[in-house]
Tab-separated table of C-alpha atoms in Angstrom:
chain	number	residue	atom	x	y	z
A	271	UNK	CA	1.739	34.292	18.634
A	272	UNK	CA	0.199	31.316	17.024
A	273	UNK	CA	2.701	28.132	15.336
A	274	UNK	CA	3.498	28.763	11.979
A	275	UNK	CA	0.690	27.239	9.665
A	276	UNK	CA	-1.811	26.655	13.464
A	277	UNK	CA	-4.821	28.151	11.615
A	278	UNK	CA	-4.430	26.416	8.339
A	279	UNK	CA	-5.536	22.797	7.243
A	280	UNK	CA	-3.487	20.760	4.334
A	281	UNK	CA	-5.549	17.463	3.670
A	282	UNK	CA	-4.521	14.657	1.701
A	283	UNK	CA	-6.597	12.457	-0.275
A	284	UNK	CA	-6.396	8.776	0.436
A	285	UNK	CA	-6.532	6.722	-1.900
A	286	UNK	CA	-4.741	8.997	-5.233
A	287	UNK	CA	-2.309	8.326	-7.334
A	288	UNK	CA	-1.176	5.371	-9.317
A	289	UNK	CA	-4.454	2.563	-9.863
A	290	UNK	CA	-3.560	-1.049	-10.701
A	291	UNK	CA	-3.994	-0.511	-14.363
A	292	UNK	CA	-1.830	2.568	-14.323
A	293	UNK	CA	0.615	0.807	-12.632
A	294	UNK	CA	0.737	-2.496	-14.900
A	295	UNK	CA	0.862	-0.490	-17.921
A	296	UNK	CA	4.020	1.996	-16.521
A	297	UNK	CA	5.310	-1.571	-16.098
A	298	UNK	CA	5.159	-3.317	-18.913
A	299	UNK	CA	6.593	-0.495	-20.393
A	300	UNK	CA	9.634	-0.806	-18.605
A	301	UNK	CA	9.822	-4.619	-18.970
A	302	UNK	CA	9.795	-4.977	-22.343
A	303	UNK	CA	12.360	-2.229	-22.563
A	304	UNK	CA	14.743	-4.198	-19.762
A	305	UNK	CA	13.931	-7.744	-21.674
A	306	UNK	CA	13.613	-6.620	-25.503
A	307	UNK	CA	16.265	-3.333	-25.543
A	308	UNK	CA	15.094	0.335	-26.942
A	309	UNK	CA	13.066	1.061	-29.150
A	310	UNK	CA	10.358	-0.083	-27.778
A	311	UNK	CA	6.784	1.421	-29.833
A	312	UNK	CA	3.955	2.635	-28.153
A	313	UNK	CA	0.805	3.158	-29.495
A	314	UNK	CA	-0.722	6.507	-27.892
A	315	UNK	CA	0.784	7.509	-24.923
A	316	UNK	CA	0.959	4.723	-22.501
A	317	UNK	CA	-1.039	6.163	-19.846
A	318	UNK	CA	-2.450	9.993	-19.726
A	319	UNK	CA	0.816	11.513	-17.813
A	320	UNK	CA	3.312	13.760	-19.477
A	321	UNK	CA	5.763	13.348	-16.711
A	322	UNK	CA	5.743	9.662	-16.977
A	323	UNK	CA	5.432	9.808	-20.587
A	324	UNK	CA	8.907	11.751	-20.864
A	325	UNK	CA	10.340	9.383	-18.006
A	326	UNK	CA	10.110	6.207	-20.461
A	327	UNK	CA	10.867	8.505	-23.450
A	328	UNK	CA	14.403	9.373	-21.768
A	329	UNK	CA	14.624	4.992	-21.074
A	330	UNK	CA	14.059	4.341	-25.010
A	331	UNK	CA	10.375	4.234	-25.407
A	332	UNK	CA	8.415	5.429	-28.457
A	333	UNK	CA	5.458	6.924	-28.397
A	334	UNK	CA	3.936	7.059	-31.412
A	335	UNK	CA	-0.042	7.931	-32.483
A	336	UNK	CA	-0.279	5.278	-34.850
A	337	UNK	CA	0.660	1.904	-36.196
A	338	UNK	CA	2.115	3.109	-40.111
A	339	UNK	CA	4.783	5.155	-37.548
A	340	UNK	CA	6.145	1.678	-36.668
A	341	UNK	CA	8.729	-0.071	-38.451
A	342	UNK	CA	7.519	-3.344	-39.682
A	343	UNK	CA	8.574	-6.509	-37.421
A	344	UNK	CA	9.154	-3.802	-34.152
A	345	UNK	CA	8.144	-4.336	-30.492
A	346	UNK	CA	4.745	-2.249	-29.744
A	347	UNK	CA	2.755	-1.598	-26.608
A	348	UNK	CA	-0.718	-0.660	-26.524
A	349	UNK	CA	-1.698	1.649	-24.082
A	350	UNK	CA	-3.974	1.425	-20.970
A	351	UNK	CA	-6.771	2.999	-22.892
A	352	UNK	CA	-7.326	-0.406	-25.030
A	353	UNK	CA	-7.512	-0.168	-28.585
A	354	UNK	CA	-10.283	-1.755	-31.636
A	355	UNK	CA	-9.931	-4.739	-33.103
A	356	UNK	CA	-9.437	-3.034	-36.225
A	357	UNK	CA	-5.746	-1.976	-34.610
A	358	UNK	CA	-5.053	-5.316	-33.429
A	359	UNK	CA	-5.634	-5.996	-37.445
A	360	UNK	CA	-3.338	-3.876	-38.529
A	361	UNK	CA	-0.609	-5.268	-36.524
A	362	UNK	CA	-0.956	-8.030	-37.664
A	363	UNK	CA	-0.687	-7.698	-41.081
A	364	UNK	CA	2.282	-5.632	-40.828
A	365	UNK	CA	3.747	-8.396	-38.499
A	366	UNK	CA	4.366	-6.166	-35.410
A	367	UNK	CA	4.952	-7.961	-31.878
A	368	UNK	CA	2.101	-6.638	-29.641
A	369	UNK	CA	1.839	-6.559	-26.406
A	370	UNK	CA	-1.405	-5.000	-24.946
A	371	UNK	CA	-1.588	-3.099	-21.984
A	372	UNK	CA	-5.294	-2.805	-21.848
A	373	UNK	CA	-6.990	-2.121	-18.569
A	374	UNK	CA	-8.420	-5.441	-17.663
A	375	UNK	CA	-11.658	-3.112	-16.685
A	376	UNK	CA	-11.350	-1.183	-20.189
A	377	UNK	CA	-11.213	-5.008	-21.292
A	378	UNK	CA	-14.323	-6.108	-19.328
A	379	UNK	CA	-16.305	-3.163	-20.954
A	380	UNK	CA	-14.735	-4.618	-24.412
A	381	UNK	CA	-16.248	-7.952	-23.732
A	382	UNK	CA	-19.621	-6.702	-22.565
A	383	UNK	CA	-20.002	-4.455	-25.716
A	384	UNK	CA	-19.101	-7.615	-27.854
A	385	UNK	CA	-21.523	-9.531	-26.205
A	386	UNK	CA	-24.409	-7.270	-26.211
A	387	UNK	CA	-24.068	-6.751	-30.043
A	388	UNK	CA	-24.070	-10.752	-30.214
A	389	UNK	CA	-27.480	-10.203	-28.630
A	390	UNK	CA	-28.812	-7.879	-31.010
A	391	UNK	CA	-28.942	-4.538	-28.788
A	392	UNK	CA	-28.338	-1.308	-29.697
A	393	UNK	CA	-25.630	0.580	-27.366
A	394	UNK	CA	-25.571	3.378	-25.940
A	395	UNK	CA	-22.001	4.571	-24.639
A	396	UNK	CA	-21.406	7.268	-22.410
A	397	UNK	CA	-18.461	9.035	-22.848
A	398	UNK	CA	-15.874	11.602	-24.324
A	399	UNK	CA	-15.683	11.988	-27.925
A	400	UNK	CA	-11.975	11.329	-29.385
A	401	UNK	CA	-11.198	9.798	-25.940
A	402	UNK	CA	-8.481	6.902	-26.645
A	403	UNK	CA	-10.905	4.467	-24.645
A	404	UNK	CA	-14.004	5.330	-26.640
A	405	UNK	CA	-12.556	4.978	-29.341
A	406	UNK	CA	-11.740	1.838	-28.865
A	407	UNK	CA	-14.632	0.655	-27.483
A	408	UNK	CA	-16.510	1.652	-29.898
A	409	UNK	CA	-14.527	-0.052	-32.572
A	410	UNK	CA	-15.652	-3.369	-30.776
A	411	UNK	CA	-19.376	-2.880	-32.426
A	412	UNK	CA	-19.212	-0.025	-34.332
A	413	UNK	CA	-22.633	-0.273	-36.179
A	414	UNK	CA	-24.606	-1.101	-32.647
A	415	UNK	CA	-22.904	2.170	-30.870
A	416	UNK	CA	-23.979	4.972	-30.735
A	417	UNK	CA	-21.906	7.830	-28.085
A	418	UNK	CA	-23.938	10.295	-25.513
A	419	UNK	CA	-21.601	12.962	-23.945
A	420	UNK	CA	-24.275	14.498	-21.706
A	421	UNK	CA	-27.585	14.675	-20.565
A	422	UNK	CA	-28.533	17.205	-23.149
A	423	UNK	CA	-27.897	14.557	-25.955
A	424	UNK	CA	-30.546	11.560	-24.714
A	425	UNK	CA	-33.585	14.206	-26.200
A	426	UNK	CA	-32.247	13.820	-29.361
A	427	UNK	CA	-31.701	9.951	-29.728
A	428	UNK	CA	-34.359	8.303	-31.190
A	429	UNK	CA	-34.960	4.245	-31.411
A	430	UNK	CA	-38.228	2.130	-32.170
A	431	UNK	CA	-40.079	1.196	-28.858
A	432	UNK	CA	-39.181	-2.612	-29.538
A	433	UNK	CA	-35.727	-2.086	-29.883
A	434	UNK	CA	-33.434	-4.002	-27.076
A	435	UNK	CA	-31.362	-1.022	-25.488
A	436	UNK	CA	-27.987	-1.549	-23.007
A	437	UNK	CA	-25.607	1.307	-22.181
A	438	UNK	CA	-21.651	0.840	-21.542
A	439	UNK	CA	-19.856	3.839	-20.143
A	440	UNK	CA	-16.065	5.004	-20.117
A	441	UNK	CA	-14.008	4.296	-16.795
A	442	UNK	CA	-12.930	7.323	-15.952
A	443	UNK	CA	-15.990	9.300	-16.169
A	444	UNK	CA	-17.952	11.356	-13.241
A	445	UNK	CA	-19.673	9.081	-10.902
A	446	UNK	CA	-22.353	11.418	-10.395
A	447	UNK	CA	-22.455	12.611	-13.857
A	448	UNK	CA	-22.705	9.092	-15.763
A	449	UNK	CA	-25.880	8.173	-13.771
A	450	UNK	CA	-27.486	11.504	-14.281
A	451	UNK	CA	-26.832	10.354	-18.299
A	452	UNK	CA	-28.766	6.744	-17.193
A	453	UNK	CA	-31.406	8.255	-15.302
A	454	UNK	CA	-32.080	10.324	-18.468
A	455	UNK	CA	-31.926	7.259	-20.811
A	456	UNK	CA	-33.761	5.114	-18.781
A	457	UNK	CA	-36.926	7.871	-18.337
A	458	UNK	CA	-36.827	8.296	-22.349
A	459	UNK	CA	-36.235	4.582	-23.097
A	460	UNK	CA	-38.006	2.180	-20.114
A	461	UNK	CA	-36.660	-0.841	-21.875
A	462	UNK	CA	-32.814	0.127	-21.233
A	463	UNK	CA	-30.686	-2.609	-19.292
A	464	UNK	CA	-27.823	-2.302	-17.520
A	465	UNK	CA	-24.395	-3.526	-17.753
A	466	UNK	CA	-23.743	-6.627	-15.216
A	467	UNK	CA	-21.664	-4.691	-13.349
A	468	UNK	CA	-20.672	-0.679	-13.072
A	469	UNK	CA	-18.541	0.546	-15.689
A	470	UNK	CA	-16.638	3.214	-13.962
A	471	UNK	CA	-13.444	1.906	-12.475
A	472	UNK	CA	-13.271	1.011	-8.567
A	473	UNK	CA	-9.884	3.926	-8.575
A	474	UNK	CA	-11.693	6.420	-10.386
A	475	UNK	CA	-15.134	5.891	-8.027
A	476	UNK	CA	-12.900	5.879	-5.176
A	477	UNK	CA	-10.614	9.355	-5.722
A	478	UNK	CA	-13.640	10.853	-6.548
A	479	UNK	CA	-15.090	9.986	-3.220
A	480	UNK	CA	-11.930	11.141	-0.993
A	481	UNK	CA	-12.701	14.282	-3.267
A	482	UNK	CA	-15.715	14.740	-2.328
A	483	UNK	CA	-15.055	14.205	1.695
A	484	UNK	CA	-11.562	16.714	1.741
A	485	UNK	CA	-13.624	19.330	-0.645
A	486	UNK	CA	-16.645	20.184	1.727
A	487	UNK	CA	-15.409	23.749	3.241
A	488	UNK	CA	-12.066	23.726	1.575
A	489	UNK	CA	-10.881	27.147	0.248
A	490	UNK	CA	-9.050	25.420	-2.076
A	491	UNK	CA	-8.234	21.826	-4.085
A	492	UNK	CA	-5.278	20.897	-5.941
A	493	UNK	CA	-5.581	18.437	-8.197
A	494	UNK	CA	-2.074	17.067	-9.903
A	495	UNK	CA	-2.959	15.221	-12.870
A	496	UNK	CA	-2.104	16.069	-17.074
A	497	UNK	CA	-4.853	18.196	-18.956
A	498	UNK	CA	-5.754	15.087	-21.372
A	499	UNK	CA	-6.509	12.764	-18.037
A	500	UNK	CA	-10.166	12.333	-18.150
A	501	UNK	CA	-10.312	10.991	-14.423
A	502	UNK	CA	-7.905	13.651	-13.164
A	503	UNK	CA	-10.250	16.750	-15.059
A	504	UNK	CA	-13.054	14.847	-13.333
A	505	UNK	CA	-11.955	15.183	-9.928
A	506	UNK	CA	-11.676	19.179	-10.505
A	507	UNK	CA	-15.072	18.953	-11.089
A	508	UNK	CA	-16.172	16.974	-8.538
A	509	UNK	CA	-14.005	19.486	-5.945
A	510	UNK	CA	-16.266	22.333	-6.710
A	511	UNK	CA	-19.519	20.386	-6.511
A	512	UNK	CA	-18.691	18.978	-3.147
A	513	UNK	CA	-17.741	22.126	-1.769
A	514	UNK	CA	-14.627	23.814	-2.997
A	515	UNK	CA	-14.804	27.347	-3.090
A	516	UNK	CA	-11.542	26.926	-5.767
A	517	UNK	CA	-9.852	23.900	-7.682
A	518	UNK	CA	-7.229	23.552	-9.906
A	519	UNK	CA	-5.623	21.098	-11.981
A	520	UNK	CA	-2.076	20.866	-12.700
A	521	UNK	CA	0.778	19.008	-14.213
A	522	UNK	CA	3.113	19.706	-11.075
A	523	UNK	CA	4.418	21.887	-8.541
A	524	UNK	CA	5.271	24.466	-11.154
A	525	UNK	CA	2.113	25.456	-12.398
A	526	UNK	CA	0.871	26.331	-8.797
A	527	UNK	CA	-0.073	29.933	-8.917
A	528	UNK	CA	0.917	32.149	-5.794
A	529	UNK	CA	-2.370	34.193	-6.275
A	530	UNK	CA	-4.261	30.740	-5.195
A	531	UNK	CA	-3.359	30.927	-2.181
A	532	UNK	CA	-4.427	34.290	-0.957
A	533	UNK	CA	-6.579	34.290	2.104
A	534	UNK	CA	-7.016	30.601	1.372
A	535	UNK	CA	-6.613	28.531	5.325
A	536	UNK	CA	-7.744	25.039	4.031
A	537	UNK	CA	-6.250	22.566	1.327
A	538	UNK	CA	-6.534	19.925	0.101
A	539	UNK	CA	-4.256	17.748	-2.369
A	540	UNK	CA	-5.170	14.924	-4.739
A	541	UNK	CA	-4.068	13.696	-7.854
A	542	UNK	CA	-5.478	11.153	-10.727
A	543	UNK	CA	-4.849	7.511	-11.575
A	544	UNK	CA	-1.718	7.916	-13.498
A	545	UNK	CA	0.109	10.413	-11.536
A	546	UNK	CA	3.430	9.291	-9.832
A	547	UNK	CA	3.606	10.187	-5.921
A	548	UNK	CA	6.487	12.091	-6.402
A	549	UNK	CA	4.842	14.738	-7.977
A	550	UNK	CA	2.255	15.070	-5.281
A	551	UNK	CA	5.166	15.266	-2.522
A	552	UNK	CA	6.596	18.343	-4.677
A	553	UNK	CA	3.063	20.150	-3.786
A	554	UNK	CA	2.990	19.608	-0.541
A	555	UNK	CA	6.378	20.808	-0.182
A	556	UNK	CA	5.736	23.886	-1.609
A	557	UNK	CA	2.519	24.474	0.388
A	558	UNK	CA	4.608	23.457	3.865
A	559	UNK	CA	7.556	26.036	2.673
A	560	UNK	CA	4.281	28.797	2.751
A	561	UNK	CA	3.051	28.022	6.064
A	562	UNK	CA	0.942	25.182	5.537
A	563	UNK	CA	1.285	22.424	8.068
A	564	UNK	CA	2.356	18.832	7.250
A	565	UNK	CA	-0.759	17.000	5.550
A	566	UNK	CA	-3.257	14.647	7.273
A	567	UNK	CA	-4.090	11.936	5.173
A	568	UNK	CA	-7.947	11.093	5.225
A	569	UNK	CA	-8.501	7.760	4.291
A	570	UNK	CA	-11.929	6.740	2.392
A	571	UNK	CA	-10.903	3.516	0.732
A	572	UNK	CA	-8.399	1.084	0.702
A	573	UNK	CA	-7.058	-0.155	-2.014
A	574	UNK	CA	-4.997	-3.665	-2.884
A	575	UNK	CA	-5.954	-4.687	-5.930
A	576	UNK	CA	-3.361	-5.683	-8.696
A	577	UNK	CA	-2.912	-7.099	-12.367
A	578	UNK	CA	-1.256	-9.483	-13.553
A	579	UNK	CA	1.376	-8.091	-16.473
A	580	UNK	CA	0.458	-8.716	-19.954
A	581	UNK	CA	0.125	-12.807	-21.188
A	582	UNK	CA	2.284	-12.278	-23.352
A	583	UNK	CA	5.116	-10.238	-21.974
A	584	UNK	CA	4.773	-12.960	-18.707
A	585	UNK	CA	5.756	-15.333	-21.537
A	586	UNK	CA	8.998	-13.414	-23.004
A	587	UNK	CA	10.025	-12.879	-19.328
A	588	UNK	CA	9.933	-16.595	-17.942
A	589	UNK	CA	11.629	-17.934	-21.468
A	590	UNK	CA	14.424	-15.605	-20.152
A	591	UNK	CA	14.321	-16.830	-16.833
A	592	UNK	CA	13.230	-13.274	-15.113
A	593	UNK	CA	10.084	-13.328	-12.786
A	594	UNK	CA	6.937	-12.724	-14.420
């Protein structure tokens, strides 16, 4: 009689979880609540992650959807996402202490958008509609953008043959996908130029790719991630064009259905950018406790990258003689 679990596969996606961005945001979160005291504000919630959403709620964070919920002179965070300028305004005049916890990458894609409306182009930006990150790219040049969701949109945009086209794209988006969008932009509209470097973050590029080499011939793919994370919706998608006969997204262990599992041999587990490991290790548990075998990590990427905390939060922390 075979081991328990010797026919069945449980694979692991390597790299997952927490990117640098993700984790300097969770961070600064938690420093300005250790160096300032609760409340601490936060504009939007500070990364897209219930769970670690309600862990900073329960510490004495705020989260709040916009600045008029803030009382005047009060600490506020800005969230991963990045924000408009038109935000940063508004804090301003009602003399709220900022500190922004902008992706530098969302950032980078700030400062090409600024400088490509400098240069007189029109842009196009690929991306969600309502997304946090959109929206605040999009408040960098608002009368130069103009948002494409999918492929289906290009036919209608329409702009004179002389004028000077770029496209900027949200981080988070479908490899795959965004330069399906491109190809389409750049067949209607010759003239188009490219950012100087890819949009699309190196974490979200990379989980898509350990996706995409676990999903091949994989009854099913669990992907634990919150329903609002763009990157972790992504990888669900990118599952079932690689090969997953099933994928599902959920929050955590608890929203596992029993019914997946039926006459399903091979697994494998991911999660997106802002998900905490723990969460991951609460699958996997539940899929060893039904036979499943301990999971074999397969590695596509290393990753060591990591930001520096927020100017001026580094500032707050060395005038108090913490390390920064």
């Amino acid at each position: 009689m075979p081991a328990l679990g010797a026919d069945r596969d449980l694979l692991l996606a390597a790299p997952r979880g927490y990117c640098a961005g993700v984790d300097r945001a969770v961070i600064t979160v938690e420093k300005a609540l250790d160096l300032y005291g609760a409340p601490v504000y936060v504009r939007k919630q500070i990364v897209h992650n219930k769970h670690v959403v309600q862990t900073l709620e329960r510490r004495g964070a705020v989260f709040v959807e916009e600045l008029d919920e803030v009382p005047g002179g009060a600490t506020v965070v800005f969230s991963a996402h990045g924000v408009s300028p038109a935000v940063h305004d508004q804090a301003e005049e009602r003399g709220l202490k900022t500190i922004d916890a902008t992706c530098p990458l969302v950032t980078k894609v700030h400062h090409e958008a600024r400088r490509f409306d400098r240069e007189g182009y029109q842009i196009l930006l690929i991306g969600h509609a309502g997304h946090e990150e959109v929206e605040g790219t999009a408040g960098e040049a608002p009368e130069v953008i103009t948002l494409v969701e999918t492929v289906a949109d290009v036919e209608g945009l329409s702009f004179p043959d002389d004028t000077k086209l770029s496209w900027l794209s949200q981080t988070t988006l479908s490899v795959d996908e965004t330069m399906a969008i491109v190809d389409a932009l750049r067949e209607k509209f010759p003239q188009l130029e490219d950012p100087p470097s890819d949009d699309i973050c190196y974490a979200t590029q990379n989980r898509q790719l350990a996706v995409k080499e676990i999903s091949e011939g994989a009854d099913l793919m669990i992907v634990v991630g919150s329903a609002n994370s763009s990157n972790s919706v992504r990888l669900v998608e990118v599952a079932l064009e690689a090969g997953a006969k099933a994928s599902y997204r959920v929050d955590d262990v608890t929203e596992i259905r029993e019914e997946w599992l039926e006459g399903v041999d091979k697994v494998g587990v991911t999660s997106g950018a802002s998900v905490p490991e723990d969460l991951v290790e609460g699958v996997l548990a539940f899929l060893n406790e039904r036979g499943f075998p301990t999971a074999t990590a397969v590695h596509t990427a290393e990753e060591s990258l990591i930001f520096a905390l927020p100017p001026e939060l580094r500032r707050d922390l060395r005038a108090a003689g913490q390390p920064a």
